[in-house]
PDB file of C-alpha atoms in Angstrom:
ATOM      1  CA  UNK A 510      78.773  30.666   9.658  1.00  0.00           C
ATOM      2  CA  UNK A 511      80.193  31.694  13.167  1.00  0.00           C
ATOM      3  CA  UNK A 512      83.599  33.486  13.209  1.00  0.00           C
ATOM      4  CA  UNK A 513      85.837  33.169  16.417  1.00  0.00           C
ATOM      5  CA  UNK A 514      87.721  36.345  17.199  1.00  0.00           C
ATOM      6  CA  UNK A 515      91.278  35.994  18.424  1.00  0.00           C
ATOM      7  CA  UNK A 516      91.529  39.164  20.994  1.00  0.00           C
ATOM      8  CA  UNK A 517      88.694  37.877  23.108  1.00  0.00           C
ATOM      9  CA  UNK A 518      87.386  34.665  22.379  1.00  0.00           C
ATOM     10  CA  UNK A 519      84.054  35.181  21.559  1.00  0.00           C
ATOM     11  CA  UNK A 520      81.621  33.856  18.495  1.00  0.00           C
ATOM     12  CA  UNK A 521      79.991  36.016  15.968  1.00  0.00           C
ATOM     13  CA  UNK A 522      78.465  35.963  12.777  1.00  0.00           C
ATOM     14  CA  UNK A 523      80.011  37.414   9.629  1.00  0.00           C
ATOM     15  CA  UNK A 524      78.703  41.284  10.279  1.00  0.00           C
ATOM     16  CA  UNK A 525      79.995  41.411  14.037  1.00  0.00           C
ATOM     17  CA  UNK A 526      83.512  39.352  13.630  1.00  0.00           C
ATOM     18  CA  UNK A 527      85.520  42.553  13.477  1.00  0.00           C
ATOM     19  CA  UNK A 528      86.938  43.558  16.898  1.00  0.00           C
ATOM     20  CA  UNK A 529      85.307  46.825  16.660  1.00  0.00           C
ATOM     21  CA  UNK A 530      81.702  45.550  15.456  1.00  0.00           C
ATOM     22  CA  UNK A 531      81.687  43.548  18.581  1.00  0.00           C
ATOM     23  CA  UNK A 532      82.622  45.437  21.584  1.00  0.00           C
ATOM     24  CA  UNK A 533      85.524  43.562  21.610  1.00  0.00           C
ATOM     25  CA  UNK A 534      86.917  43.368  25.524  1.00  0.00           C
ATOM     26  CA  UNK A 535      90.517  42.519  23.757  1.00  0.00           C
ATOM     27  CA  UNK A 536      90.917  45.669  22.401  1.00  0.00           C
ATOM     28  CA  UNK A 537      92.628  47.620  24.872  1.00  0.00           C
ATOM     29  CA  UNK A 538      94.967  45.329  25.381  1.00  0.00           C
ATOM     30  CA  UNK A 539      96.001  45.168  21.712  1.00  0.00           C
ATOM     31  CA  UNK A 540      99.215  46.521  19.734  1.00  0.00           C
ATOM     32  CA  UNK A 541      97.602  48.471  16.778  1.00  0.00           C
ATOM     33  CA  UNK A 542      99.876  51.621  15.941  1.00  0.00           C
ATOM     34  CA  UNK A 543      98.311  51.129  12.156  1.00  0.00           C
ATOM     35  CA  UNK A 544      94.992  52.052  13.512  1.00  0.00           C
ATOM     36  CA  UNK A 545      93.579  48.947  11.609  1.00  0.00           C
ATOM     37  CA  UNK A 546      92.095  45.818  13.554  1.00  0.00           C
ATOM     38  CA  UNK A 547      93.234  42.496  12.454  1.00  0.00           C
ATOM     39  CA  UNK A 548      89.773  40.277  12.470  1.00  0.00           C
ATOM     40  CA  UNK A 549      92.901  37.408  11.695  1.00  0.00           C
ATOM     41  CA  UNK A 550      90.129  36.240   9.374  1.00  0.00           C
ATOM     42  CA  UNK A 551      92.768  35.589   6.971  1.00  0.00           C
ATOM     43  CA  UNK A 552      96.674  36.748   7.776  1.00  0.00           C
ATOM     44  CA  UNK A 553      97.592  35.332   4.245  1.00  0.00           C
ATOM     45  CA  UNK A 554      96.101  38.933   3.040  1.00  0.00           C
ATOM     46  CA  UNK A 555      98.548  40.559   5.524  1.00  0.00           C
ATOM     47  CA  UNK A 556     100.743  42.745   3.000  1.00  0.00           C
ATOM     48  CA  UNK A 557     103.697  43.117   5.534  1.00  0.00           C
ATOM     49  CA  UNK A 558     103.973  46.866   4.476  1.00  0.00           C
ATOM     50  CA  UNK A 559     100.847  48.195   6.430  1.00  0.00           C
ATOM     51  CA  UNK A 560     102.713  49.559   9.604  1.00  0.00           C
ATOM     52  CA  UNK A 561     100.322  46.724  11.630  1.00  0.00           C
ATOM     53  CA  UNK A 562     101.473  43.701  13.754  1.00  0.00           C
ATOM     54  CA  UNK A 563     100.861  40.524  13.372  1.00  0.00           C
ATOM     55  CA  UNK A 564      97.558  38.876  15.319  1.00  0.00           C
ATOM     56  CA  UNK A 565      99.294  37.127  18.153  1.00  0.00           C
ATOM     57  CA  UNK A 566      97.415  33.496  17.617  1.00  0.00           C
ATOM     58  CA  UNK A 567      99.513  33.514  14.269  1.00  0.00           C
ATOM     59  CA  UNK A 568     100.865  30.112  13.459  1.00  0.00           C
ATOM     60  CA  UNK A 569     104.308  28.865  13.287  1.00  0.00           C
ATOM     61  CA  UNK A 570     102.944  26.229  10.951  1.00  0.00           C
ATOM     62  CA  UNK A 571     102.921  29.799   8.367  1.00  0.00           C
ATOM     63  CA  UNK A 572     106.277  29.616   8.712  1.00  0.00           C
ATOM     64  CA  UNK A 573     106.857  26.274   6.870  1.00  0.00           C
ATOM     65  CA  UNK A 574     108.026  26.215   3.192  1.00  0.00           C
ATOM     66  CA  UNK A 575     104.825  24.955   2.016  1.00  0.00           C
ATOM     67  CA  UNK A 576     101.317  26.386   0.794  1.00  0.00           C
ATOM     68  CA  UNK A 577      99.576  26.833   4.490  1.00  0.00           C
ATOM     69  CA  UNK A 578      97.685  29.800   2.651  1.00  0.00           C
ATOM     70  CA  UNK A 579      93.742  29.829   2.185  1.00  0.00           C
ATOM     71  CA  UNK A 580      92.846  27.428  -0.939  1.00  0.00           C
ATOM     72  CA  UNK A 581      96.053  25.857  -0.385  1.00  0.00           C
ATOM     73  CA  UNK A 582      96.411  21.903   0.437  1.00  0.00           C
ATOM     74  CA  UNK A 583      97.113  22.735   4.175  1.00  0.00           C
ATOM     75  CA  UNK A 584      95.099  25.646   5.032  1.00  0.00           C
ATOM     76  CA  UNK A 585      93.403  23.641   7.458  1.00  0.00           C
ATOM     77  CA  UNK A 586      96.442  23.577   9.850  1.00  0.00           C
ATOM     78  CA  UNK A 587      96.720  27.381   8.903  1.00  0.00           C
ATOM     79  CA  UNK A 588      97.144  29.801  12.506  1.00  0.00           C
ATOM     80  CA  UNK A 589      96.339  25.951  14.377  1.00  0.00           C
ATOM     81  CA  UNK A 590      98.867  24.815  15.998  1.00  0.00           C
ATOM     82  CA  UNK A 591      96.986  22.084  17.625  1.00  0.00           C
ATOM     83  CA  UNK A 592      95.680  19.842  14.900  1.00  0.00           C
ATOM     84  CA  UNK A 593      99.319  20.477  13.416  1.00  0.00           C
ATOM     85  CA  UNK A 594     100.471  18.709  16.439  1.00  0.00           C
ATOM     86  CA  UNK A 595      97.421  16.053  16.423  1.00  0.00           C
ATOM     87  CA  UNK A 596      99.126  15.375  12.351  1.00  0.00           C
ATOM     88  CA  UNK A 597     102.307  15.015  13.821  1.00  0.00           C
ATOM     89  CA  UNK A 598     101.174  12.491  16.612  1.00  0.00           C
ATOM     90  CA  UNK A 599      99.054  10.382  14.130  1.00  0.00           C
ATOM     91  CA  UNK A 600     102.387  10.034  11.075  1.00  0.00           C
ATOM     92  CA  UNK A 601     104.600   9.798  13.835  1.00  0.00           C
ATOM     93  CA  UNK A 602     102.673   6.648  14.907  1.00  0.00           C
ATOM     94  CA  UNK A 603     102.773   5.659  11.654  1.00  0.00           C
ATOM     95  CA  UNK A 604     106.617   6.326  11.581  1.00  0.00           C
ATOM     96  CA  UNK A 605     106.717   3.604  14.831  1.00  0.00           C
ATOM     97  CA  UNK A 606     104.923   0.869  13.265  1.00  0.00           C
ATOM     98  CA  UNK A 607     107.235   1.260  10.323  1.00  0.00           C
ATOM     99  CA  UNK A 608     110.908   1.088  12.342  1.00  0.00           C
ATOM    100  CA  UNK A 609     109.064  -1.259  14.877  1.00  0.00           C
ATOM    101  CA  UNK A 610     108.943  -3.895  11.947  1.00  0.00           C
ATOM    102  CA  UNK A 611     111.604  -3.094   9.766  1.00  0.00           C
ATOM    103  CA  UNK A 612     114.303  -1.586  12.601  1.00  0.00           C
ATOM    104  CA  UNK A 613     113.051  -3.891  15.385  1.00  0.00           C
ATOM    105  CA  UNK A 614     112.928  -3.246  19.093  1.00  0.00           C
ATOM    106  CA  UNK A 615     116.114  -1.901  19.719  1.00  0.00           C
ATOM    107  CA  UNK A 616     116.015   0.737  17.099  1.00  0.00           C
ATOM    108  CA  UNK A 617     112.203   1.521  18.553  1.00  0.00           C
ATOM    109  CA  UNK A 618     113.466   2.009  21.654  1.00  0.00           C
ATOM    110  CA  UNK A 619     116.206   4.330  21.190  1.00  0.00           C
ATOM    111  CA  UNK A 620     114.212   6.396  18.657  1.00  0.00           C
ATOM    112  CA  UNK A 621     110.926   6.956  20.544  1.00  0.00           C
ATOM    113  CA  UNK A 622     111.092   5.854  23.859  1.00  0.00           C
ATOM    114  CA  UNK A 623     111.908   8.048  26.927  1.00  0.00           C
ATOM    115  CA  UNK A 624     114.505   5.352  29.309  1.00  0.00           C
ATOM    116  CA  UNK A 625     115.934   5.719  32.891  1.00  0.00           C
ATOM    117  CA  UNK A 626     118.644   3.768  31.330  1.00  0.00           C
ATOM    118  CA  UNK A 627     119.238   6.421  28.552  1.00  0.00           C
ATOM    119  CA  UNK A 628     117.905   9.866  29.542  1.00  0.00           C
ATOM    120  CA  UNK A 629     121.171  11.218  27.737  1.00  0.00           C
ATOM    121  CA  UNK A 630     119.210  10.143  23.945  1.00  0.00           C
ATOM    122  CA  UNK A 631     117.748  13.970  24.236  1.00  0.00           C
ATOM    123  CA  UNK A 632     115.977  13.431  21.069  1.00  0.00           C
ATOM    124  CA  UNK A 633     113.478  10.938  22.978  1.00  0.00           C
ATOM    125  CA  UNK A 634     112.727  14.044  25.384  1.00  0.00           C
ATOM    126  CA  UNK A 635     110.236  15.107  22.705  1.00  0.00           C
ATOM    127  CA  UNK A 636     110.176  12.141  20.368  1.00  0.00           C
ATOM    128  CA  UNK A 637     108.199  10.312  23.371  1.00  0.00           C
ATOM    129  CA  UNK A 638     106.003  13.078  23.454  1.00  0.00           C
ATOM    130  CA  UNK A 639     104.343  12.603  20.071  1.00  0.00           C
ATOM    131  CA  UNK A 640     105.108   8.616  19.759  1.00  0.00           C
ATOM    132  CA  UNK A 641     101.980   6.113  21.038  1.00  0.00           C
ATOM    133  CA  UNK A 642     101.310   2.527  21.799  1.00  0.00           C
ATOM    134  CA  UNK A 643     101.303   0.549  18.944  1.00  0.00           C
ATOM    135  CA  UNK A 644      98.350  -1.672  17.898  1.00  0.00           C
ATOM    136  CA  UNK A 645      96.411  -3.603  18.724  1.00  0.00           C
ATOM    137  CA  UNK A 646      96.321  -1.011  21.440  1.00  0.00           C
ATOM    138  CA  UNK A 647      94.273   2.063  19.821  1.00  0.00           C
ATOM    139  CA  UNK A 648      92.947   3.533  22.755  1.00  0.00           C
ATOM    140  CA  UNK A 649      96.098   5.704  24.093  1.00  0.00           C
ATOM    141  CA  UNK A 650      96.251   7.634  20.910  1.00  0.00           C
ATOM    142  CA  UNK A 651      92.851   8.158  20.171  1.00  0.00           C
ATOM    143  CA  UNK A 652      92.228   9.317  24.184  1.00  0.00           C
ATOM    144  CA  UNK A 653      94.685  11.899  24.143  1.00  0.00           C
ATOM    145  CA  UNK A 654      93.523  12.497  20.529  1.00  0.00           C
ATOM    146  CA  UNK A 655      90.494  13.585  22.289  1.00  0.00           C
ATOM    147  CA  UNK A 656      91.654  15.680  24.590  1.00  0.00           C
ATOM    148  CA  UNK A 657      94.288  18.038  22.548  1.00  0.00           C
ATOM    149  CA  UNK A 658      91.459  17.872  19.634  1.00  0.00           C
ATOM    150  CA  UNK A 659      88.562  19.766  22.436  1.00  0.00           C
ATOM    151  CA  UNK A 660      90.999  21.923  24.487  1.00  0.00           C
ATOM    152  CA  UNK A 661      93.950  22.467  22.726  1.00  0.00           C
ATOM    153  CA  UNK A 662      92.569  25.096  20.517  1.00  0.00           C
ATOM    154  CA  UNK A 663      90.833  26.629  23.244  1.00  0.00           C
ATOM    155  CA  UNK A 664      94.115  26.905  25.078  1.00  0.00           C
ATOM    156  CA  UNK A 665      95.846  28.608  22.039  1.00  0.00           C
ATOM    157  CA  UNK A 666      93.017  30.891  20.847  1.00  0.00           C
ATOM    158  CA  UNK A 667      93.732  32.829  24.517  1.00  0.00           C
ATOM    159  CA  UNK A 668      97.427  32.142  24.677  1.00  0.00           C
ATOM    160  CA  UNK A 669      98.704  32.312  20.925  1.00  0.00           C
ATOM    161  CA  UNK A 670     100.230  29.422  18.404  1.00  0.00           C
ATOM    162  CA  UNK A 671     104.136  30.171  20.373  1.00  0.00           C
ATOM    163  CA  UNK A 672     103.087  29.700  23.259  1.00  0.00           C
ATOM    164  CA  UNK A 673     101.189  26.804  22.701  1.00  0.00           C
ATOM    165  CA  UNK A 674     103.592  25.453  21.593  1.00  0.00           C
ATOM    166  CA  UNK A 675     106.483  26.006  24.085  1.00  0.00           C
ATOM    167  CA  UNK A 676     103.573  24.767  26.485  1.00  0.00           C
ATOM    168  CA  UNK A 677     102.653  21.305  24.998  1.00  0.00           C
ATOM    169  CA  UNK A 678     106.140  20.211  23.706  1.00  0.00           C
ATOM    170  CA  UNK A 679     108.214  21.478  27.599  1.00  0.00           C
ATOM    171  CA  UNK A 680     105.198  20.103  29.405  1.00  0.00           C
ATOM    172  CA  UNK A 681     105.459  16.920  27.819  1.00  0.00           C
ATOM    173  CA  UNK A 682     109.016  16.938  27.977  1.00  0.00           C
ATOM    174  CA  UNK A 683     109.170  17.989  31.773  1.00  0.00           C
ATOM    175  CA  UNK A 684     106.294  15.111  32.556  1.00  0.00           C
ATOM    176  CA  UNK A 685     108.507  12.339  30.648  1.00  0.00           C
ATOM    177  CA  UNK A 686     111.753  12.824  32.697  1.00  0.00           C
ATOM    178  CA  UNK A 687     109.295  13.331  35.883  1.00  0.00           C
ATOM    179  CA  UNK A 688     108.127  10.181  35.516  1.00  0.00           C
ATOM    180  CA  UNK A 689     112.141   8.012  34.542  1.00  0.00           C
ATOM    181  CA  UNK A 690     113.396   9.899  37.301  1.00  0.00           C
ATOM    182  CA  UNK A 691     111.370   8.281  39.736  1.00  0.00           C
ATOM    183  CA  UNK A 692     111.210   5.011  38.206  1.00  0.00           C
ATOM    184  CA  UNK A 693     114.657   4.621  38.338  1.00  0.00           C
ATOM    185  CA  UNK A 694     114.852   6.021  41.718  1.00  0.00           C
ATOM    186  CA  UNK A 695     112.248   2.828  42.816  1.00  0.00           C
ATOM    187  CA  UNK A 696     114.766   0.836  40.405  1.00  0.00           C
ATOM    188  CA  UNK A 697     113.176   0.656  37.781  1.00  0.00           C
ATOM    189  CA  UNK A 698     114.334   0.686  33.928  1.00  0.00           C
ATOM    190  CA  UNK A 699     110.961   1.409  32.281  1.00  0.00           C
ATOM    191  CA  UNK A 700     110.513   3.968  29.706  1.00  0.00           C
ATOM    192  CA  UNK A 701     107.544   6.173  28.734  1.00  0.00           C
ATOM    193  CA  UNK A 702     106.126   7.479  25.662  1.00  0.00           C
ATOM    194  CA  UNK A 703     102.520   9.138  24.888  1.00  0.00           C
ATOM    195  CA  UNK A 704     101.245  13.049  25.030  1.00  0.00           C
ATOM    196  CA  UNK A 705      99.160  13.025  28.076  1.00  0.00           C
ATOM    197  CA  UNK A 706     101.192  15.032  30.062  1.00  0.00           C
ATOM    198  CA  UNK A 707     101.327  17.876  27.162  1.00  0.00           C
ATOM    199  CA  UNK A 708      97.100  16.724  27.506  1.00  0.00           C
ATOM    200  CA  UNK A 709      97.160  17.421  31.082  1.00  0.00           C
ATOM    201  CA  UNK A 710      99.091  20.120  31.055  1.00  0.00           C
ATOM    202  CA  UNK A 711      96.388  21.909  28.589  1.00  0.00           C
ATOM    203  CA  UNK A 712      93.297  20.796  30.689  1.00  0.00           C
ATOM    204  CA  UNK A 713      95.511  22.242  33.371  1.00  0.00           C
ATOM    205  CA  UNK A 714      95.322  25.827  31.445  1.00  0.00           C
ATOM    206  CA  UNK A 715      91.472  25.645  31.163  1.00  0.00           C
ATOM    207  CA  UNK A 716      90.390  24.803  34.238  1.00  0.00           C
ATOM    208  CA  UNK A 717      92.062  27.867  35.911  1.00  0.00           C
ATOM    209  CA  UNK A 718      90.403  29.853  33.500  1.00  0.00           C
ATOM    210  CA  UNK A 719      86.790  28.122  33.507  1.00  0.00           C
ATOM    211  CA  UNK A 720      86.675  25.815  36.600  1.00  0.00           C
ATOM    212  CA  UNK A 721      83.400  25.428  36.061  1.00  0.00           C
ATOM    213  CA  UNK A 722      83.301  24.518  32.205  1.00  0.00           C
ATOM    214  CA  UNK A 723      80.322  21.739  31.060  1.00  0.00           C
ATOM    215  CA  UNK A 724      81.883  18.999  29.735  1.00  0.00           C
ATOM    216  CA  UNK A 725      80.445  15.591  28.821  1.00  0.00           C
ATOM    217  CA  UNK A 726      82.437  12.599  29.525  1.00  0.00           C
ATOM    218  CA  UNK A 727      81.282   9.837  26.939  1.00  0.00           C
ATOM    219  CA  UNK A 728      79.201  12.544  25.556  1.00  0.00           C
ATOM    220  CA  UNK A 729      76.962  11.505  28.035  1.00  0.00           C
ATOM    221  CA  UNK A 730      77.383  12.600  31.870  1.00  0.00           C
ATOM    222  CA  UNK A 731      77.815  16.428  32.654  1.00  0.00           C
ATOM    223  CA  UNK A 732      80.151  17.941  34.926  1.00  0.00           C
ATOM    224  CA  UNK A 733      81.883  20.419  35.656  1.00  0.00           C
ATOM    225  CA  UNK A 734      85.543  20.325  34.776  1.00  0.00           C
ATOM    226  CA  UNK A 735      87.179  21.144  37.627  1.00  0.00           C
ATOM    227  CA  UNK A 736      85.686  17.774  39.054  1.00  0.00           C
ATOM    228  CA  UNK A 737      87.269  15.653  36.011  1.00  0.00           C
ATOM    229  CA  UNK A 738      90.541  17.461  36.406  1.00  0.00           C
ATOM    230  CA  UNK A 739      90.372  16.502  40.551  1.00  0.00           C
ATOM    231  CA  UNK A 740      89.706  12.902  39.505  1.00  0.00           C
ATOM    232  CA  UNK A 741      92.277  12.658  37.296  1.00  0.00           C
ATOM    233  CA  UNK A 742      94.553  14.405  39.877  1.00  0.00           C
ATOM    234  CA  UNK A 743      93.784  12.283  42.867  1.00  0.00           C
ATOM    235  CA  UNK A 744      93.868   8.854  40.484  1.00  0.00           C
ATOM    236  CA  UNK A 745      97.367  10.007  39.836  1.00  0.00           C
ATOM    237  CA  UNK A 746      98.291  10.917  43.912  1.00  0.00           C
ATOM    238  CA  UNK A 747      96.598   7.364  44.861  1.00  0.00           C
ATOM    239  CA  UNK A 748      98.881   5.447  42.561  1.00  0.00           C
ATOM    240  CA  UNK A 749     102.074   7.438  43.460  1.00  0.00           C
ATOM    241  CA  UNK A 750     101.523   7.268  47.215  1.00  0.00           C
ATOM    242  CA  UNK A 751     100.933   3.909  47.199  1.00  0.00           C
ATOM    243  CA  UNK A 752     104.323   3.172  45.481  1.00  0.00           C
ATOM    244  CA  UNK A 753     102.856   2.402  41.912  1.00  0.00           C
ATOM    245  CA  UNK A 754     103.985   5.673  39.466  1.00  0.00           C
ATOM    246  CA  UNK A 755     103.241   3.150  36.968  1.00  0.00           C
ATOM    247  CA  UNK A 756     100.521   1.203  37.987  1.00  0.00           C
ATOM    248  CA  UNK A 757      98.214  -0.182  35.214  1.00  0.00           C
ATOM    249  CA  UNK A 758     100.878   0.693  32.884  1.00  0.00           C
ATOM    250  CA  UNK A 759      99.942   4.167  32.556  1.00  0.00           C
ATOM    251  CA  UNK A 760     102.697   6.971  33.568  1.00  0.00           C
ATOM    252  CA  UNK A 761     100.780   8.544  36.683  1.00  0.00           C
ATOM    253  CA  UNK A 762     103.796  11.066  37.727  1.00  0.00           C
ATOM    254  CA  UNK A 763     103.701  12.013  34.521  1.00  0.00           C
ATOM    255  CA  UNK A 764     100.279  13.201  34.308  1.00  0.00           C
ATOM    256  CA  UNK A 765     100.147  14.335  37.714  1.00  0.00           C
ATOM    257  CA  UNK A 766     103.318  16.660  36.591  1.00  0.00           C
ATOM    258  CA  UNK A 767     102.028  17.787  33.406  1.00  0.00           C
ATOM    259  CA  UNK A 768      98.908  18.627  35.272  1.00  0.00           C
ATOM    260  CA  UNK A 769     100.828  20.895  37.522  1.00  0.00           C
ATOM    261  CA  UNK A 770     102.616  22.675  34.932  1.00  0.00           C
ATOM    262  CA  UNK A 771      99.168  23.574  33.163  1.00  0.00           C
ATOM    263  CA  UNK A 772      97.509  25.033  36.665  1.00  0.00           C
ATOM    264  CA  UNK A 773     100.666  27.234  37.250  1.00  0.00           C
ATOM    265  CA  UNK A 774     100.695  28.607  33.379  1.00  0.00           C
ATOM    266  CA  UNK A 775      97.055  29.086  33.299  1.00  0.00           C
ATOM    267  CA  UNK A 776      97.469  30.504  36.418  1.00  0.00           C
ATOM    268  CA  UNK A 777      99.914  32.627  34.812  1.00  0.00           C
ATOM    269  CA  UNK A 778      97.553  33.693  31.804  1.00  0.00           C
ATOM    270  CA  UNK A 779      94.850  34.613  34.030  1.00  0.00           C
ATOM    271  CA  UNK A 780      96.646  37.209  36.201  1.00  0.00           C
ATOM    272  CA  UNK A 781      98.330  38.687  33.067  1.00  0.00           C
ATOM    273  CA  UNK A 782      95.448  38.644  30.436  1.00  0.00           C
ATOM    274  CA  UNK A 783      91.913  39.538  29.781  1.00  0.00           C
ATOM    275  CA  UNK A 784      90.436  35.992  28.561  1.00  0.00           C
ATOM    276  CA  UNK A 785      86.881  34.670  27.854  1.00  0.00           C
ATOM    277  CA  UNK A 786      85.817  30.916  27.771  1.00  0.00           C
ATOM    278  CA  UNK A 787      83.018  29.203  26.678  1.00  0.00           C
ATOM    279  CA  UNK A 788      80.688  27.599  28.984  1.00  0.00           C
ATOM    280  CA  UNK A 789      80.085  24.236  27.786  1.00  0.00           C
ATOM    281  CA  UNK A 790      82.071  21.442  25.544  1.00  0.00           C
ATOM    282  CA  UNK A 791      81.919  17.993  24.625  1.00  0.00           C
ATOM    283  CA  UNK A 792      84.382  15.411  26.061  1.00  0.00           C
ATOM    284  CA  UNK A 793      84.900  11.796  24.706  1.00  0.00           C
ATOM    285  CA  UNK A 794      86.895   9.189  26.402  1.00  0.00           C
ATOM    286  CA  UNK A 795      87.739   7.491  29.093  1.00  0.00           C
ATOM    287  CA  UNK A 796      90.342  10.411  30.246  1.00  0.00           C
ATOM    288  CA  UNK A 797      93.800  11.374  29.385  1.00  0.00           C
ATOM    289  CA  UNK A 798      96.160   8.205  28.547  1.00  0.00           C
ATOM    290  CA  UNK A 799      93.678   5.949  27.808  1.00  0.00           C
ATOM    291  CA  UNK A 800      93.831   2.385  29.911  1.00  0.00           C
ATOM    292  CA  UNK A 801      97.415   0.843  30.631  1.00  0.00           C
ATOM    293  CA  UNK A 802      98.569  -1.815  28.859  1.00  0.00           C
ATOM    294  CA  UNK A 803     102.074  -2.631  27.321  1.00  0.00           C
ATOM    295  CA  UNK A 804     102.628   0.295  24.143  1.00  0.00           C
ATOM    296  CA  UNK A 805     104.747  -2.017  21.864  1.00  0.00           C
ATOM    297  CA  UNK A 806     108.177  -3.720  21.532  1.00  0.00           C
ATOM    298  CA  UNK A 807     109.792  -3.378  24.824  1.00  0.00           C
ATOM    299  CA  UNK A 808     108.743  -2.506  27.979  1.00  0.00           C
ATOM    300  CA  UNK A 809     107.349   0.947  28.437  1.00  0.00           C
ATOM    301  CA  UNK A 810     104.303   2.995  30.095  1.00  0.00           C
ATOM    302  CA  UNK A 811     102.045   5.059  28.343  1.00  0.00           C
ATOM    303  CA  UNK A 812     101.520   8.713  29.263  1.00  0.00           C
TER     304      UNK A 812
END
């Protein structure tokens, strides 16, 4: 089976995964005053006592107080930060159906939804970021689904599990209060909630470092991505300029924001590190977001 190494990106079988079997182009840049490489095939064998540094796409998730080791029940989310963060998306729309119809619309809205009229409920800064529209709506969770599930681990491979981290939740944070502040500067009281602009803001990261990355929209059409991020861009400029941030019920500043943030960091990664990308990937969907449409009880858009 192929084996991804974690200094530069690259695929090899079982006999090359080692940096040093490989060539590896990460190696100079890597801390390694044990004179050992990490392959970071497995950091649960790490012994602590070695002299050697941990592999820097080591997850927080190994951090938790539960068995993230191999064999155990979550060693799947082991050193991944992003399908940790897809789990938290999916219970956490779980979590909104539940207080939805047990709390009602009030308690929904202060617990998950970003407001002009209450940008002070800081929680909702990154509550919003992982909270959805609610069925019979599917498509804005399963979109951005999409997206963090094919470039999300792609972003954190190159920039470690931290990082990624810091990246998705600020970017999504940043996007949310982009996107009240100019509502209620146009006057209106409309909240947000979704992860595109954490979504953007990853897409943003890969297409500085491979503009010209194959991906399939629908699985079908190829291009390269630097022409699906421009879409998505100038989709987002068309609305804004033409006085509707919110039009279709989808949060365009907020994409367009999140967007921004991604170019500048993987801007950022590419002047400062060494970094490899494949050259082709699957997309589904119809693009970050999903279609507008009203995201549950109260009035909100979807980002």
């Amino acid at each position: 089976m192929p084996y991804n190494c974690r200094h530069c990106g690259g695929t090899y079988c079982g006999e090359h995964r080692l940096p040093e079997n490989h060539n590896c182009t990460g190696i100079q840049d890597w801390n390694d005053p044990g004179g050992v490489f990490d392959s970071g095939f497995d950091d649960s064998l790490d012994s602590g006592g070695s002299g050697g540094t941990t592999s820097r796409a080591s997850s927080l998730s190994d951090k938790l107080p539960i068995d993230t080791g191999a064999g155990g029940p979550l060693a799947y989310f082991r050193g991944n930060m992003t399908y940790t963060f897809l789990l938290l998306i999916w219970l956490t729309w779980v979590a909104q159906g539940l207080v939805a119809f047990l709390g009602g619309p009030t308690l929904y809205q202060s617990l998950f939804v970003l407001s002009p009229e209450h940008p002070e409920y800081v929680w909702t800064w990154v509550t919003s970021v992982f909270a959805h529209a609610l069925p019979p709506n599917f498509f804005h969770i399963v979109f951005n689904s999409i997206v963090i599930f094919f470039f999300g681990p792609l972003v954190e491979r190159y920039v470690g599990s931290k990082e990624f981290a810091i990246l998705f939740v600020v970017s999504g944070a940043v996007a949310g209060l982009a996107q009240i502040s100019i509502t209620a500067l146009q006057g209106g009281t409309t909240g947000v909630l979704g992860a595109s602009g954490a979504a953007l803001a990853v897409l943003g990261v890969i297409t500085i470092l491979n503009p010209d990355l194959r991906v399939y929209l629908f699985f079908m059409i190829p291009m390269p991505l630097w022409i699906l991020t421009a879409g998505t861009a100038l989709i987002s400029i068309f609305f804004i300029g033409s006085g509707g941030s919110g039009g279709g019920g989808i949060a365009h500043m907020a994409h367009l924001v999140g967007l921004l943030i991604g170019l500048a960091y993987g801007e950022y990664v590419k002047r400062t590190q060494n970094v490899r990308t494949p050259s082709q990937i699957q997309l589904g969907g119809g693009g970050p977001g999903g279609p507008g449409g009203p995201g549950g009880p109260g009035g909100r858009r979807r980002f």
